[in-house]
Short mmCIF file of C-alpha atoms and ligand atoms in Angstrom, two decimals:
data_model
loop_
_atom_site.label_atom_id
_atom_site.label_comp_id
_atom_site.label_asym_id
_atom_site.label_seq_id
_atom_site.Cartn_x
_atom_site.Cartn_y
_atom_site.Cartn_z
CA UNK A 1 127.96 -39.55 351.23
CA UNK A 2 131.72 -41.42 351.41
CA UNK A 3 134.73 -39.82 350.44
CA UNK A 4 135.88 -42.60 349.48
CA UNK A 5 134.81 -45.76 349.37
CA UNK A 6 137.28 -49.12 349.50
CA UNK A 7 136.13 -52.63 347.78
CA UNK A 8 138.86 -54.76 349.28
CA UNK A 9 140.29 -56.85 351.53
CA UNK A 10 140.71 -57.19 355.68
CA UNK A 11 143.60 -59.37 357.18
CA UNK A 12 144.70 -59.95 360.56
CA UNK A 13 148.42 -59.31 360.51
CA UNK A 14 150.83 -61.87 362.69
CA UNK A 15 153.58 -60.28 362.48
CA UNK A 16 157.18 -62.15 364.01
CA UNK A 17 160.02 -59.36 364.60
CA UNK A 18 163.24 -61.34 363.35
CA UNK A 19 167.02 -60.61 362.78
CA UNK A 20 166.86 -62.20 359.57
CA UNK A 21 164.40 -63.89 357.08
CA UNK A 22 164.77 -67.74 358.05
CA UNK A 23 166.42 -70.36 355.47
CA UNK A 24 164.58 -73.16 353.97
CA UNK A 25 164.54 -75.70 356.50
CA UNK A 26 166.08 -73.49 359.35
CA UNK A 27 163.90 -72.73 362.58
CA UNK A 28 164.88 -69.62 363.81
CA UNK A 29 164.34 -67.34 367.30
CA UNK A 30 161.99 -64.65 366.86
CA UNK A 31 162.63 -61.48 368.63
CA UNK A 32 158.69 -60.28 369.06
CA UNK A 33 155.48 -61.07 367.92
CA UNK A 34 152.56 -58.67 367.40
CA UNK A 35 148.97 -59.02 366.11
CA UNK A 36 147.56 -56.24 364.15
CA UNK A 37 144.90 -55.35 361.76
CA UNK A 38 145.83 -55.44 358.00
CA UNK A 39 144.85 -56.19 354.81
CA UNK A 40 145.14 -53.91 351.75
CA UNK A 41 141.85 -52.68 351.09
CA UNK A 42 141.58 -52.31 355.06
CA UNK A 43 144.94 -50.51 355.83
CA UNK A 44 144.03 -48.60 352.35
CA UNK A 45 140.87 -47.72 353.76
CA UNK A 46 142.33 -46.57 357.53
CA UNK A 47 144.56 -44.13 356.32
CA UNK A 48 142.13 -42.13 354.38
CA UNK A 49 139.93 -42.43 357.30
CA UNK A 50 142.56 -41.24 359.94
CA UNK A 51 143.65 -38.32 357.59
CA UNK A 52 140.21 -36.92 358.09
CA UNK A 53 138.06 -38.90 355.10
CA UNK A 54 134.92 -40.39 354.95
CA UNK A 55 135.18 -43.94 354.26
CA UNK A 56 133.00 -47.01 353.43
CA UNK A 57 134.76 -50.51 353.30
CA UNK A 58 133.13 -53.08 351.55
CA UNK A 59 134.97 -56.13 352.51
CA UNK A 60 134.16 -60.03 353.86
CA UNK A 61 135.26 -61.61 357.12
CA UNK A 62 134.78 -64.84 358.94
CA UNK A 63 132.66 -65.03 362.18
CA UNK A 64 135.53 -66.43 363.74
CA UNK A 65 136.59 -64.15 367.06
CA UNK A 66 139.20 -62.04 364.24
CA UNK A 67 136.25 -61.15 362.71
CA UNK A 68 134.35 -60.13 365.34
CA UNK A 69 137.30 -57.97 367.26
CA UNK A 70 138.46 -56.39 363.20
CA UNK A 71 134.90 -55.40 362.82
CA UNK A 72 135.12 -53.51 366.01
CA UNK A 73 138.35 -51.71 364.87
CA UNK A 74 136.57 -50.50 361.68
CA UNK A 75 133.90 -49.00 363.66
CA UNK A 76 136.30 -47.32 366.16
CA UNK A 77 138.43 -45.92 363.00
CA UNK A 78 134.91 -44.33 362.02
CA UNK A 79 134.53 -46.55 358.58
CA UNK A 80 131.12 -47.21 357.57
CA UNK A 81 130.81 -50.90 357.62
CA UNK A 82 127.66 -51.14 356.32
CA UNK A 83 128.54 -53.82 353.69
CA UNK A 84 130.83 -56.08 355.89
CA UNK A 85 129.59 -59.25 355.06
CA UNK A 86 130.67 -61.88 357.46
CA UNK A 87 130.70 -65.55 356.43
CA UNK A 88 129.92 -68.48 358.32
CA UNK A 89 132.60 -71.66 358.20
CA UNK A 90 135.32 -69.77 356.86
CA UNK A 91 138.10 -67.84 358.72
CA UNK A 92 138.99 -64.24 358.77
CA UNK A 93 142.15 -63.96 356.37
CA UNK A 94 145.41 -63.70 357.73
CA UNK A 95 148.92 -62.61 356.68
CA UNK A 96 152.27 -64.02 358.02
CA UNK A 97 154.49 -61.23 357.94
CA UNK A 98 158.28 -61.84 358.97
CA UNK A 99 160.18 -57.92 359.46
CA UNK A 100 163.60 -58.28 359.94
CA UNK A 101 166.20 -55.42 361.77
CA UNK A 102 166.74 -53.29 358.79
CA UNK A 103 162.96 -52.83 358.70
CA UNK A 104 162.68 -55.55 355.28
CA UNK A 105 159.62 -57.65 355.25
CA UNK A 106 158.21 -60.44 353.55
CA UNK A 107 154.40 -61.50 353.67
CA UNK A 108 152.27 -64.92 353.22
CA UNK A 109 148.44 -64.24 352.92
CA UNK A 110 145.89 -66.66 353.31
CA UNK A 111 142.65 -64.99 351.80
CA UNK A 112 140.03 -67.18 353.78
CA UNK A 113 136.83 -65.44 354.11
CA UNK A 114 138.14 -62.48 351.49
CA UNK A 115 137.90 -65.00 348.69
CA UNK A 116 134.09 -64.76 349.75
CA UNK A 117 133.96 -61.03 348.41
CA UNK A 118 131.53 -61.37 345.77
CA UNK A 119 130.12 -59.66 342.52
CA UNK A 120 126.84 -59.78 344.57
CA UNK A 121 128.06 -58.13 347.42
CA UNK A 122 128.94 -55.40 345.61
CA UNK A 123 125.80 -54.58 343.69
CA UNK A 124 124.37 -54.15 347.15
CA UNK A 125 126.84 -51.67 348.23
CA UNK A 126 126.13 -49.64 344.96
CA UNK A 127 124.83 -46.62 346.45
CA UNK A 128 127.55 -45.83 348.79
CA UNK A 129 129.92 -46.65 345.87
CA UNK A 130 128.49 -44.72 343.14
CA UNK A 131 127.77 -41.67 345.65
CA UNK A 132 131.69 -42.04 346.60
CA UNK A 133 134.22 -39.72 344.97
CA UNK A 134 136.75 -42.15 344.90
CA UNK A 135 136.72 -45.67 344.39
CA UNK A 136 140.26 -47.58 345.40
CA UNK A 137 140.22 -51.46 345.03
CA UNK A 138 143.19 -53.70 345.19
CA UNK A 139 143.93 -57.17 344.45
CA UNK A 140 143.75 -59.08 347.46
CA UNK A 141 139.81 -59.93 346.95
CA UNK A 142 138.26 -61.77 343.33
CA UNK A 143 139.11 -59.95 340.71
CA UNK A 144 135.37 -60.63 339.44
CA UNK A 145 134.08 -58.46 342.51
CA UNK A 146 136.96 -55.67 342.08
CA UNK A 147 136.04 -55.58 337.54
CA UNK A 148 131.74 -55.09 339.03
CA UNK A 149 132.92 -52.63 341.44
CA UNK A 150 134.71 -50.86 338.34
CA UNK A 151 132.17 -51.03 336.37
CA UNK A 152 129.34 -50.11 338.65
CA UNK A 153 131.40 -46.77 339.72
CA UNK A 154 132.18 -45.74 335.66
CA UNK A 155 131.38 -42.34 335.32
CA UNK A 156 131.07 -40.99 338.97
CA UNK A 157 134.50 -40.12 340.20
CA UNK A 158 137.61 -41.37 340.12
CA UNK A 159 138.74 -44.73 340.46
CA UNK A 160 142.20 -45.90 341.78
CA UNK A 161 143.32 -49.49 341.62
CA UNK A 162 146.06 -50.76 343.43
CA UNK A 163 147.40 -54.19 341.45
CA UNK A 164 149.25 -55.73 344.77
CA UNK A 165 149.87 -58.45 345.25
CA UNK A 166 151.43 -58.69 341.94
CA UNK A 167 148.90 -60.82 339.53
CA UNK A 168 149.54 -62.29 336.51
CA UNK A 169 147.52 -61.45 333.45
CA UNK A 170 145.28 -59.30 334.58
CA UNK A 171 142.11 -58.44 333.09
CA UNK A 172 142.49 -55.67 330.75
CA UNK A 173 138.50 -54.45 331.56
CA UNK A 174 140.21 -53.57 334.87
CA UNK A 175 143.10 -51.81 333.24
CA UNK A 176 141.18 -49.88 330.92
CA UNK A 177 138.43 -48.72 333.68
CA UNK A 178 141.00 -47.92 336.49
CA UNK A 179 141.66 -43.85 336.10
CA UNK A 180 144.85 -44.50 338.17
CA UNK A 181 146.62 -47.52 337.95
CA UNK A 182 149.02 -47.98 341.18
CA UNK A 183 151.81 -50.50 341.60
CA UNK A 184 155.48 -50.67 343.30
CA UNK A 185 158.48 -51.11 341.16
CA UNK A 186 158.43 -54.99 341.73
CA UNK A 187 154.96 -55.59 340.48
CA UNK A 188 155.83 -53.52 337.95
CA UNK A 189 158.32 -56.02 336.99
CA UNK A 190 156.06 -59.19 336.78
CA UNK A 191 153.53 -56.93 334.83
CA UNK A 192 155.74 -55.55 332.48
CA UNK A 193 158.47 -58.41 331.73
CA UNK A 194 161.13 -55.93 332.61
CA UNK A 195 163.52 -56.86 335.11
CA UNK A 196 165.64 -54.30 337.18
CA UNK A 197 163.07 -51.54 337.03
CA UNK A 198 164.62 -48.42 337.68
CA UNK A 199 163.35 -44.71 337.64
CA UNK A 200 165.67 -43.90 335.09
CA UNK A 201 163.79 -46.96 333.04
CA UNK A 202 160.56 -46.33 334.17
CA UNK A 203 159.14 -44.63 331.15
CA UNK A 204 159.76 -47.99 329.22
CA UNK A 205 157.38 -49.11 332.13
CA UNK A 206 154.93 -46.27 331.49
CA UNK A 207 155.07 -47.10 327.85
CA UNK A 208 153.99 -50.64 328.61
CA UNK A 209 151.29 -49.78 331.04
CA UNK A 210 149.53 -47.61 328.25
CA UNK A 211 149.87 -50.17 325.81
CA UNK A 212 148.05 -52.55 327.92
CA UNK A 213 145.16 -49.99 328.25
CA UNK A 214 145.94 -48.07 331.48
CA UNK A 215 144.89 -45.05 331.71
CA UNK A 216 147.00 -42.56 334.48
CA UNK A 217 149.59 -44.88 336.04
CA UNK A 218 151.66 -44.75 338.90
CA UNK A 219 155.04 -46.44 340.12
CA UNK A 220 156.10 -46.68 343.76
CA UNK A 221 160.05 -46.93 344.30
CA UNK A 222 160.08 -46.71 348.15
CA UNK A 223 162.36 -44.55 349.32
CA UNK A 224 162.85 -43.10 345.91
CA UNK A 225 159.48 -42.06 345.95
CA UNK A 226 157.08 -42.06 342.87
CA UNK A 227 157.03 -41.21 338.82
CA UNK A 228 153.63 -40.96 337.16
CA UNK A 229 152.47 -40.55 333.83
CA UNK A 230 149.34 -39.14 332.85
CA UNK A 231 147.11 -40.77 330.08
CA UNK A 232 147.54 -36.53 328.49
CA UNK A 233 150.96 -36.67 327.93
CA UNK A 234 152.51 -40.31 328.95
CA UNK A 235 155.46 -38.56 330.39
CA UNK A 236 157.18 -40.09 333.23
CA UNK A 237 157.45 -37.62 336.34
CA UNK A 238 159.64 -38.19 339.28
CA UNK A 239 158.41 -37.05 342.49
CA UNK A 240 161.54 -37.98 344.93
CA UNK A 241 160.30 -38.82 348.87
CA UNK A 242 162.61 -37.20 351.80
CA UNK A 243 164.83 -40.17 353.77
CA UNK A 244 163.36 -41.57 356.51
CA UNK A 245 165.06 -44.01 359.19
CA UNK A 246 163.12 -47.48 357.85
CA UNK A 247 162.05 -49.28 360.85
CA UNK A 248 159.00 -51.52 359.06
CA UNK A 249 157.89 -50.58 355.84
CA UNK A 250 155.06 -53.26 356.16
CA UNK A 251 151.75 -51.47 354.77
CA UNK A 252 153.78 -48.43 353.50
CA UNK A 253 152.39 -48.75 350.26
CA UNK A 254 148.86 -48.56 351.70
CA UNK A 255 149.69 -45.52 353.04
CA UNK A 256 150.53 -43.83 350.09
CA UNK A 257 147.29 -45.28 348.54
CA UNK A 258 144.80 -44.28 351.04
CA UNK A 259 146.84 -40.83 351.28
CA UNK A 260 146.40 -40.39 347.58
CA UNK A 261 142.71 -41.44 348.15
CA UNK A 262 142.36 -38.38 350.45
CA UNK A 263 143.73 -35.66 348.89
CA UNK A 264 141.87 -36.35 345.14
CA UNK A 265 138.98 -36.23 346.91
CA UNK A 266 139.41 -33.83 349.57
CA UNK A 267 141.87 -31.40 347.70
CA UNK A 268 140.51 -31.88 344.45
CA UNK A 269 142.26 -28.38 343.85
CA UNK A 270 145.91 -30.10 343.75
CA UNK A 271 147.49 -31.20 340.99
CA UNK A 272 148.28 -34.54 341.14
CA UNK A 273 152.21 -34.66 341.54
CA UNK A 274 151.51 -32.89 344.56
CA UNK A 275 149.14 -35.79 345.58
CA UNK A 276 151.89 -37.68 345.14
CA UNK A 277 153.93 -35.42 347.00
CA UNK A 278 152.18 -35.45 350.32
CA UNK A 279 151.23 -39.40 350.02
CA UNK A 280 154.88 -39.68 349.63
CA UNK A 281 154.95 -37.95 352.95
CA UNK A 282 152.53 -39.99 354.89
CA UNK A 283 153.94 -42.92 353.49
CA UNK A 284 157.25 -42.04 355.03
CA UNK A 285 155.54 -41.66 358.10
CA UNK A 286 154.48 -44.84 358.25
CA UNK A 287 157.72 -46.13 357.61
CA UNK A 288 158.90 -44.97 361.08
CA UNK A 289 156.93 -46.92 363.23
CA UNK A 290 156.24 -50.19 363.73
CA UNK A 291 153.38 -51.99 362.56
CA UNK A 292 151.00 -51.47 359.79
CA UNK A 293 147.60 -49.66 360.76
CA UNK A 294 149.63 -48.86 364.04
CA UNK A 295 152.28 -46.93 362.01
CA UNK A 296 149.70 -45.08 359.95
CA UNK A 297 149.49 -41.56 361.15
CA UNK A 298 146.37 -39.18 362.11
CA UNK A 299 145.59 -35.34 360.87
CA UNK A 300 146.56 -34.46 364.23
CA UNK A 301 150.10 -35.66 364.27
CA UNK A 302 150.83 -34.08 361.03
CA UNK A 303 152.04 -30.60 360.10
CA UNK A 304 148.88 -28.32 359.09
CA UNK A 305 150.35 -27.70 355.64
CA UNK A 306 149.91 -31.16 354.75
CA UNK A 307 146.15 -30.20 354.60
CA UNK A 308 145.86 -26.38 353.40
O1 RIB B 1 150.37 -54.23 352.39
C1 RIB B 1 150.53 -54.76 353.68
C2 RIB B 1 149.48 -55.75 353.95
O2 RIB B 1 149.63 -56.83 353.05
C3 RIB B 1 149.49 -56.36 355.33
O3 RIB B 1 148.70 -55.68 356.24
C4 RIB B 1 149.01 -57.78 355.08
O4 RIB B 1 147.78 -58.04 355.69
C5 RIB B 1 148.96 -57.94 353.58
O5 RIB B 1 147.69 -57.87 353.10
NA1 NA B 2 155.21 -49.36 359.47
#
């Protein structure tokens, strides 16, 4: 039976190493070029896995040779990938990340074979999902196949949804199912109409998020950490993150979320600022290294008290 099980999305990453984010029109020398594994629901799904959870991914990739080599790299980070689905004449998504030297980044996604992620798909998957006690989905796959996986898991555990990338609009079935509701201060933004988010504003933020039917919600700041608000007592709660030398904060966020993913279902003890607290952690982490899934650290590199 999963820990936790992740309806979501798998990417590969290209990922150009640049002084500076080009102008429009302006061709520009790279400094380095990697290729990695990413995706949200993937990275989401590798750092739970890495921190010692088990993990079922229920994603869609092309049978193009980025396919074939990701689905390797699930089953060598231990994910059960049982209901990978891989679809003919389509490719394997892919994201066009740009980092420049103070560690910013900025990301293009093509969803490709992820769009393929279906309602269907996810009925299949069922047992492993209900049996799961956590459920994280993002939005990088059809909403339609995220709202069934919500609704399929109601009542088992607890479900986490990550709304990145930012959408418009969304559902508010998806809203009102999601335990937690996870975004970073910029999606925040577009969802709430508020512009320069702050945490000193954020509980204007929290107010809107209730009002739209969430029911726990969480706001990433970065390097300013997190505040949270339980659906109890709607009170915004800072939990500050320690400073970290940013080198690429690509897939940070999916840290945190597959972190979080752990610990409420490994340390179900915790409270959940300290959740927060040690995502924070392994967020910041990630921030240190280069990469996404490559900067994502394992339960051996980290101090024990991280998981007492
Ligand atoms: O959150 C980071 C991820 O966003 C990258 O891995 C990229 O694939 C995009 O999905
Ligand atoms: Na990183």
């Amino acid at each position: 039976m999963p820990d936790v099980a992740v309806v979501g999305s798998c990417m590969i990453d290209l990922i150009t190493y640049s002084s500076r984010l080009p102008k429009p029109g302006e061709t520009l020398l790279g400094l380095k070029f990697e290729k990695g594994f990413g995706g949200k629901g993937a990275n989401q799904c590798v750092t739970a896995a890495r921190l010692g959870a088990s993990t079922v991914l229920v994603s869609s990739l092309g049978s193009d040779s980025n396919g074939q080599e990701y689905l390797k790299k699930l089953e060598e980070e231990n994910i059960n990938t049982a209901h990978i689905k891989t679809q003919e004449n389509i490719h394997t998504g892919v994201a066009q990340i740009t980092v420049t030297s103070s560690g910013e980044n900025s990301i293009i996604i093509v969803q490709g074979s992820n769009l393929c992620l279906s309602g269907e798909n996810v009925i299949e998957a069922k047992k492993h999902i209900c049996s799961s006690k956590v459920l994280l989905c993002q939005f990088e796959v059809p909403l339609l196949a995220t709202l069934e996986a919500l609704r399929v898991y109601q009542g088992h555990g607890t479900s986490i949804v990550n709304g990145a990338p930012a959408v418009n609009n969304v559902d508010p079935d998806i809203l009102r199912l999601a335990d937690i509701f996870c975004v970073n201060e910029t999606e925040a933004e577009l969802m709430t109409g508020m512009k320069d988010l702050s945490i000193s504003t954020a509980q204007q933020a929290v107010d809107k998020f209730f009002s739209l039917g969430c029911n726990t919600i969480i706001i990433t700041f970065g390097a300013q950490g997190a505040i949270h608000a339980s659906s109890k007592n709607k009170t915004a709660i800072h939990t500050p993150s320690e400073t970290v030398k940013a080198v690429d904060t690509t897939g940070a966020g999916d840290a945190f979320l597959g972190a979080l993913a752990y610990y409420i279902s490994n340390h179900p003890g915790l409270s959940l600022q300290e959740c927060i607290k040690r995502s924070n952690k392994i967020a910041a982490q990630s921030v240190t290294k280069l990469g996404t899934q490559t900067s994502f650290p394992s339960r051996k590199e980290l101090p024990s008290e991280l998981f007492s």
